[in-house]
Amino acid sequence: MAVLAESGSNPDVDLLYDINGLAKDAPHWFDRIMEFVGEYGLLVAMVLLVLGCWWSVRRRGDEEAASSVAALVWAPLAAGVAILVNVPIRGFVERPRPFVDHRGLDVLVSGKTDFSFVSDHATITMALGVGLFVANRRFGLAGIGVALLEGFCRIYMGVHYPTDVVGGFALGTAVALLLSPPAMALLTPLMKAVERSPRAGWLVRSRSAGERGSALLPGSRSELTAEERDLAA
């Protein structure tokens, strides 16, 4: 009842106390794991997902490889653009961190002195997840799942309100999707040029994939007719 009175029956604050309350009941070692995962671990996981998707795309080496790699290049760029967009939003809203205005929170990370809305971590991970989805649905769904877990961790750690996280998800998604068409229009021809490069082509398509593709091209030696083979003999 005390928590409800302090929150003024605000669903945003009530949910904050409910999720952060799990940290109070959890063992100390589990909170330390959540602190690391929420602050650094899931960001590293997103980077590994992007790299794993890139490795899968270039090994497959199909005709859509250049556009898929272009989408992967756009994913981190979208995250960077979203963070830049968040700078004026934070300055305009100027929402204090939840532990500044609300007592009794179990804050797992100290030293947070900037404003709360919107969450940078939620913005970055969701922009990367949606950018991954544009490139590859399987990796993208995994990335969006990681982003959702990141949002939960930020509330669990007591450093963001739920609406901070939702705002970050919305911002990351909006930037990744709305700016995707012009970004792809610029990046896809660039990746196709890289693909044709003798030195940098492996960044888009592995050499083994290129060899498999060339073996199936019409008019290749593997597709000579029986008559041509007889003439050659």
CSV table of C-alpha atoms in Angstrom, one decimal:
chain,number,residue,atom,x,y,z
A,1,MET,CA,0.0,0.0,0.0
A,2,ALA,CA,2.9,2.3,0.8
A,3,VAL,CA,4.3,1.8,-2.7
A,4,LEU,CA,0.9,2.5,-4.3
A,5,ALA,CA,0.5,5.7,-2.3
A,6,GLU,CA,4.0,6.9,-3.2
A,7,SER,CA,3.4,6.2,-6.9
A,8,GLY,CA,0.0,7.9,-6.9
A,9,SER,CA,-1.5,4.8,-8.6
A,10,ASN,CA,0.5,5.6,-11.7
A,11,PRO,CA,0.7,2.3,-13.7
A,12,ASP,CA,4.2,3.3,-15.0
A,13,VAL,CA,5.5,3.6,-11.5
A,14,ASP,CA,3.6,0.7,-10.2
A,15,LEU,CA,5.1,-1.6,-12.9
A,16,LEU,CA,8.5,-0.2,-12.1
A,17,TYR,CA,8.2,-1.2,-8.4
A,18,ASP,CA,6.8,-4.6,-9.4
A,19,ILE,CA,9.7,-5.5,-11.7
A,20,ASN,CA,12.4,-3.9,-9.6
A,21,GLY,CA,10.9,-5.6,-6.6
A,22,LEU,CA,12.1,-8.9,-8.1
A,23,ALA,CA,15.7,-7.6,-7.6
A,24,LYS,CA,15.1,-7.3,-3.8
A,25,ASP,CA,13.9,-10.9,-3.6
A,26,ALA,CA,16.7,-12.3,-5.8
A,27,PRO,CA,20.1,-13.5,-4.5
A,28,HIS,CA,22.9,-11.1,-4.6
A,29,TRP,CA,24.8,-13.1,-7.2
A,30,PHE,CA,21.8,-13.1,-9.5
A,31,ASP,CA,21.5,-9.3,-9.3
A,32,ARG,CA,25.2,-9.0,-10.2
A,33,ILE,CA,24.6,-11.1,-13.3
A,34,MET,CA,21.6,-9.0,-14.3
A,35,GLU,CA,23.6,-5.9,-13.8
A,36,PHE,CA,26.3,-7.1,-16.2
A,37,VAL,CA,23.8,-8.5,-18.7
A,38,GLY,CA,21.7,-5.4,-18.7
A,39,GLU,CA,24.6,-3.0,-18.9
A,40,TYR,CA,26.9,-4.8,-21.3
A,41,GLY,CA,26.1,-8.4,-22.0
A,42,LEU,CA,23.0,-8.0,-24.2
A,43,LEU,CA,24.8,-5.2,-26.3
A,44,VAL,CA,27.6,-7.7,-26.9
A,45,ALA,CA,25.0,-10.4,-27.8
A,46,MET,CA,23.5,-8.0,-30.4
A,47,VAL,CA,26.9,-7.4,-32.0
A,48,LEU,CA,27.5,-11.2,-32.1
A,49,LEU,CA,24.1,-11.7,-33.8
A,50,VAL,CA,24.9,-9.1,-36.4
A,51,LEU,CA,28.3,-10.8,-37.1
A,52,GLY,CA,26.6,-14.2,-37.1
A,53,CYS,CA,24.1,-13.0,-39.7
A,54,TRP,CA,26.8,-11.5,-41.8
A,55,TRP,CA,28.8,-14.7,-41.7
A,56,SER,CA,25.7,-16.7,-42.7
A,57,VAL,CA,24.8,-14.4,-45.6
A,58,ARG,CA,28.2,-14.3,-47.1
A,59,ARG,CA,28.7,-18.0,-46.9
A,60,ARG,CA,25.3,-18.6,-48.6
A,61,GLY,CA,26.4,-16.2,-51.3
A,62,ASP,CA,23.1,-16.0,-53.2
A,63,GLU,CA,22.1,-13.2,-55.5
A,64,GLU,CA,20.6,-11.2,-52.6
A,65,ALA,CA,23.9,-11.2,-50.6
A,66,ALA,CA,24.7,-7.6,-51.4
A,67,SER,CA,21.3,-6.3,-50.3
A,68,SER,CA,21.4,-8.4,-47.2
A,69,VAL,CA,24.8,-7.1,-46.2
A,70,ALA,CA,23.6,-3.6,-47.0
A,71,ALA,CA,20.8,-4.2,-44.5
A,72,LEU,CA,23.3,-5.4,-41.9
A,73,VAL,CA,25.4,-2.3,-42.4
A,74,TRP,CA,22.3,-0.2,-41.9
A,75,ALA,CA,21.5,-1.9,-38.6
A,76,PRO,CA,24.4,-0.3,-36.5
A,77,LEU,CA,24.0,3.0,-38.5
A,78,ALA,CA,20.3,3.1,-37.6
A,79,ALA,CA,21.3,2.6,-33.9
A,80,GLY,CA,23.7,5.5,-34.1
A,81,VAL,CA,21.2,7.7,-35.8
A,82,ALA,CA,18.5,6.8,-33.2
A,83,ILE,CA,20.9,7.8,-30.4
A,84,LEU,CA,21.6,11.1,-32.0
A,85,VAL,CA,17.8,11.7,-32.3
A,86,ASN,CA,17.5,10.8,-28.6
A,87,VAL,CA,19.8,13.6,-27.6
A,88,PRO,CA,17.3,16.5,-28.1
A,89,ILE,CA,14.5,14.3,-26.9
A,90,ARG,CA,16.2,13.8,-23.5
A,91,GLY,CA,17.0,17.5,-23.3
A,92,PHE,CA,13.4,18.5,-24.0
A,93,VAL,CA,11.7,16.0,-21.7
A,94,GLU,CA,14.3,16.2,-18.9
A,95,ARG,CA,12.8,13.3,-17.0
A,96,PRO,CA,14.9,12.4,-13.9
A,97,ARG,CA,15.9,8.8,-13.3
A,98,PRO,CA,13.3,6.9,-11.3
A,99,PHE,CA,15.5,6.5,-8.2
A,100,VAL,CA,15.7,10.3,-7.9
A,101,ASP,CA,11.9,10.7,-7.3
A,102,HIS,CA,11.0,7.4,-5.8
A,103,ARG,CA,12.3,5.8,-2.6
A,104,GLY,CA,12.8,2.1,-2.0
A,105,LEU,CA,14.1,1.1,-5.4
A,106,ASP,CA,16.9,-1.5,-5.5
A,107,VAL,CA,19.3,0.3,-7.9
A,108,LEU,CA,21.9,-2.1,-9.3
A,109,VAL,CA,24.0,0.4,-11.2
A,110,SER,CA,25.3,3.6,-9.6
A,111,GLY,CA,26.5,6.8,-11.2
A,112,LYS,CA,23.6,7.4,-13.5
A,113,THR,CA,23.2,11.2,-13.5
A,114,ASP,CA,21.7,11.8,-17.0
A,115,PHE,CA,18.0,12.0,-17.8
A,116,SER,CA,15.8,8.9,-18.1
A,117,PHE,CA,13.6,9.3,-21.2
A,118,VAL,CA,14.2,7.6,-23.5
A,119,SER,CA,16.4,4.6,-22.7
A,120,ASP,CA,19.6,4.5,-24.8
A,121,HIS,CA,20.0,0.7,-24.3
A,122,ALA,CA,16.5,0.0,-25.4
A,123,THR,CA,16.9,2.3,-28.4
A,124,ILE,CA,20.2,0.7,-29.5
A,125,THR,CA,19.1,-2.9,-29.1
A,126,MET,CA,15.7,-2.4,-30.8
A,127,ALA,CA,17.3,-0.5,-33.8
A,128,LEU,CA,19.8,-3.3,-34.2
A,129,GLY,CA,17.1,-6.0,-33.9
A,130,VAL,CA,14.8,-4.4,-36.4
A,131,GLY,CA,17.7,-3.7,-38.8
A,132,LEU,CA,18.6,-7.4,-38.4
A,133,PHE,CA,15.0,-8.4,-39.3
A,134,VAL,CA,15.2,-6.4,-42.5
A,135,ALA,CA,18.3,-8.5,-43.4
A,136,ASN,CA,17.2,-11.9,-42.1
A,137,ARG,CA,14.0,-12.8,-40.3
A,138,ARG,CA,15.4,-15.6,-38.2
A,139,PHE,CA,18.3,-13.5,-36.9
A,140,GLY,CA,16.0,-10.5,-36.6
A,141,LEU,CA,13.5,-12.3,-34.4
A,142,ALA,CA,16.3,-13.3,-32.1
A,143,GLY,CA,17.6,-9.7,-32.1
A,144,ILE,CA,14.1,-8.3,-31.2
A,145,GLY,CA,13.9,-10.9,-28.4
A,146,VAL,CA,17.3,-9.7,-27.1
A,147,ALA,CA,16.0,-6.1,-27.2
A,148,LEU,CA,12.9,-7.0,-25.2
A,149,LEU,CA,15.1,-8.7,-22.6
A,150,GLU,CA,17.3,-5.6,-22.5
A,151,GLY,CA,14.2,-3.4,-21.8
A,152,PHE,CA,13.2,-5.7,-18.9
A,153,CYS,CA,16.7,-5.6,-17.5
A,154,ARG,CA,16.8,-1.8,-17.5
A,155,ILE,CA,13.6,-1.7,-15.4
A,156,TYR,CA,14.8,-4.5,-13.2
A,157,MET,CA,18.0,-2.6,-12.5
A,158,GLY,CA,16.0,0.4,-11.3
A,159,VAL,CA,17.5,2.9,-13.8
A,160,HIS,CA,14.5,3.3,-16.2
A,161,TYR,CA,10.7,3.6,-16.1
A,162,PRO,CA,8.8,1.2,-18.3
A,163,THR,CA,7.7,4.1,-20.5
A,164,ASP,CA,11.4,5.0,-21.0
A,165,VAL,CA,11.9,1.5,-22.4
A,166,VAL,CA,8.8,1.6,-24.6
A,167,GLY,CA,9.9,5.0,-25.9
A,168,GLY,CA,13.3,3.6,-26.7
A,169,PHE,CA,11.7,0.6,-28.6
A,170,ALA,CA,9.5,3.0,-30.6
A,171,LEU,CA,12.4,5.3,-31.4
A,172,GLY,CA,14.7,2.5,-32.5
A,173,THR,CA,12.0,0.9,-34.6
A,174,ALA,CA,11.0,4.1,-36.2
A,175,VAL,CA,14.5,5.1,-37.3
A,176,ALA,CA,15.4,1.6,-38.5
A,177,LEU,CA,12.2,1.3,-40.6
A,178,LEU,CA,11.5,4.8,-41.8
A,179,LEU,CA,15.0,5.5,-42.9
A,180,SER,CA,15.6,2.0,-44.3
A,181,PRO,CA,14.5,2.8,-47.9
A,182,PRO,CA,16.9,5.7,-48.5
A,183,ALA,CA,19.6,3.9,-46.6
A,184,MET,CA,19.2,0.8,-48.7
A,185,ALA,CA,19.1,2.8,-51.9
A,186,LEU,CA,22.6,4.1,-51.0
A,187,LEU,CA,24.1,1.1,-49.4
A,188,THR,CA,23.0,-1.7,-51.8
A,189,PRO,CA,24.9,-0.3,-54.8
A,190,LEU,CA,27.9,0.2,-52.6
A,191,MET,CA,27.8,-3.4,-51.4
A,192,LYS,CA,27.4,-4.6,-55.0
A,193,ALA,CA,30.6,-2.6,-55.9
A,194,VAL,CA,32.4,-4.2,-52.9
A,195,GLU,CA,31.2,-7.6,-54.0
A,196,ARG,CA,32.8,-7.1,-57.5
A,197,SER,CA,36.1,-6.0,-55.9
A,198,PRO,CA,38.8,-8.7,-56.1
A,199,ARG,CA,40.2,-7.6,-52.7
A,200,ALA,CA,37.1,-6.8,-50.7
A,201,GLY,CA,34.6,-9.0,-52.3
A,202,TRP,CA,34.8,-11.6,-49.5
A,203,LEU,CA,33.1,-9.1,-47.2
A,204,VAL,CA,29.9,-9.7,-49.2
A,205,ARG,CA,30.3,-13.2,-50.6
A,206,SER,CA,32.7,-15.9,-49.6
A,207,ARG,CA,35.0,-17.2,-52.3
A,208,SER,CA,33.7,-20.7,-52.0
A,209,ALA,CA,30.1,-19.4,-52.5
A,210,GLY,CA,31.3,-17.5,-55.6
A,211,GLU,CA,32.9,-20.7,-57.0
A,212,ARG,CA,29.7,-22.6,-56.4
A,213,GLY,CA,27.7,-19.9,-58.1
A,214,SER,CA,30.0,-19.7,-61.1
A,215,ALA,CA,29.8,-23.4,-61.6
A,216,LEU,CA,26.0,-23.1,-62.2
A,217,LEU,CA,26.1,-20.2,-64.5
A,218,PRO,CA,24.5,-20.8,-68.0
A,219,GLY,CA,27.2,-21.6,-70.5
A,220,SER,CA,29.7,-22.8,-67.9
A,221,ARG,CA,31.9,-25.9,-68.6
A,222,SER,CA,29.6,-28.0,-66.3
A,223,GLU,CA,26.6,-27.3,-68.6
A,224,LEU,CA,28.2,-28.3,-71.9
A,225,THR,CA,25.8,-30.5,-74.0
A,226,ALA,CA,26.6,-34.1,-74.9
A,227,GLU,CA,27.3,-33.1,-78.5
A,228,GLU,CA,29.8,-30.4,-77.4
A,229,ARG,CA,31.5,-32.9,-75.2
A,230,ASP,CA,31.8,-35.4,-78.1
A,231,LEU,CA,33.2,-32.6,-80.3
A,232,ALA,CA,35.7,-31.7,-77.6
A,233,ALA,CA,36.7,-35.3,-77.4
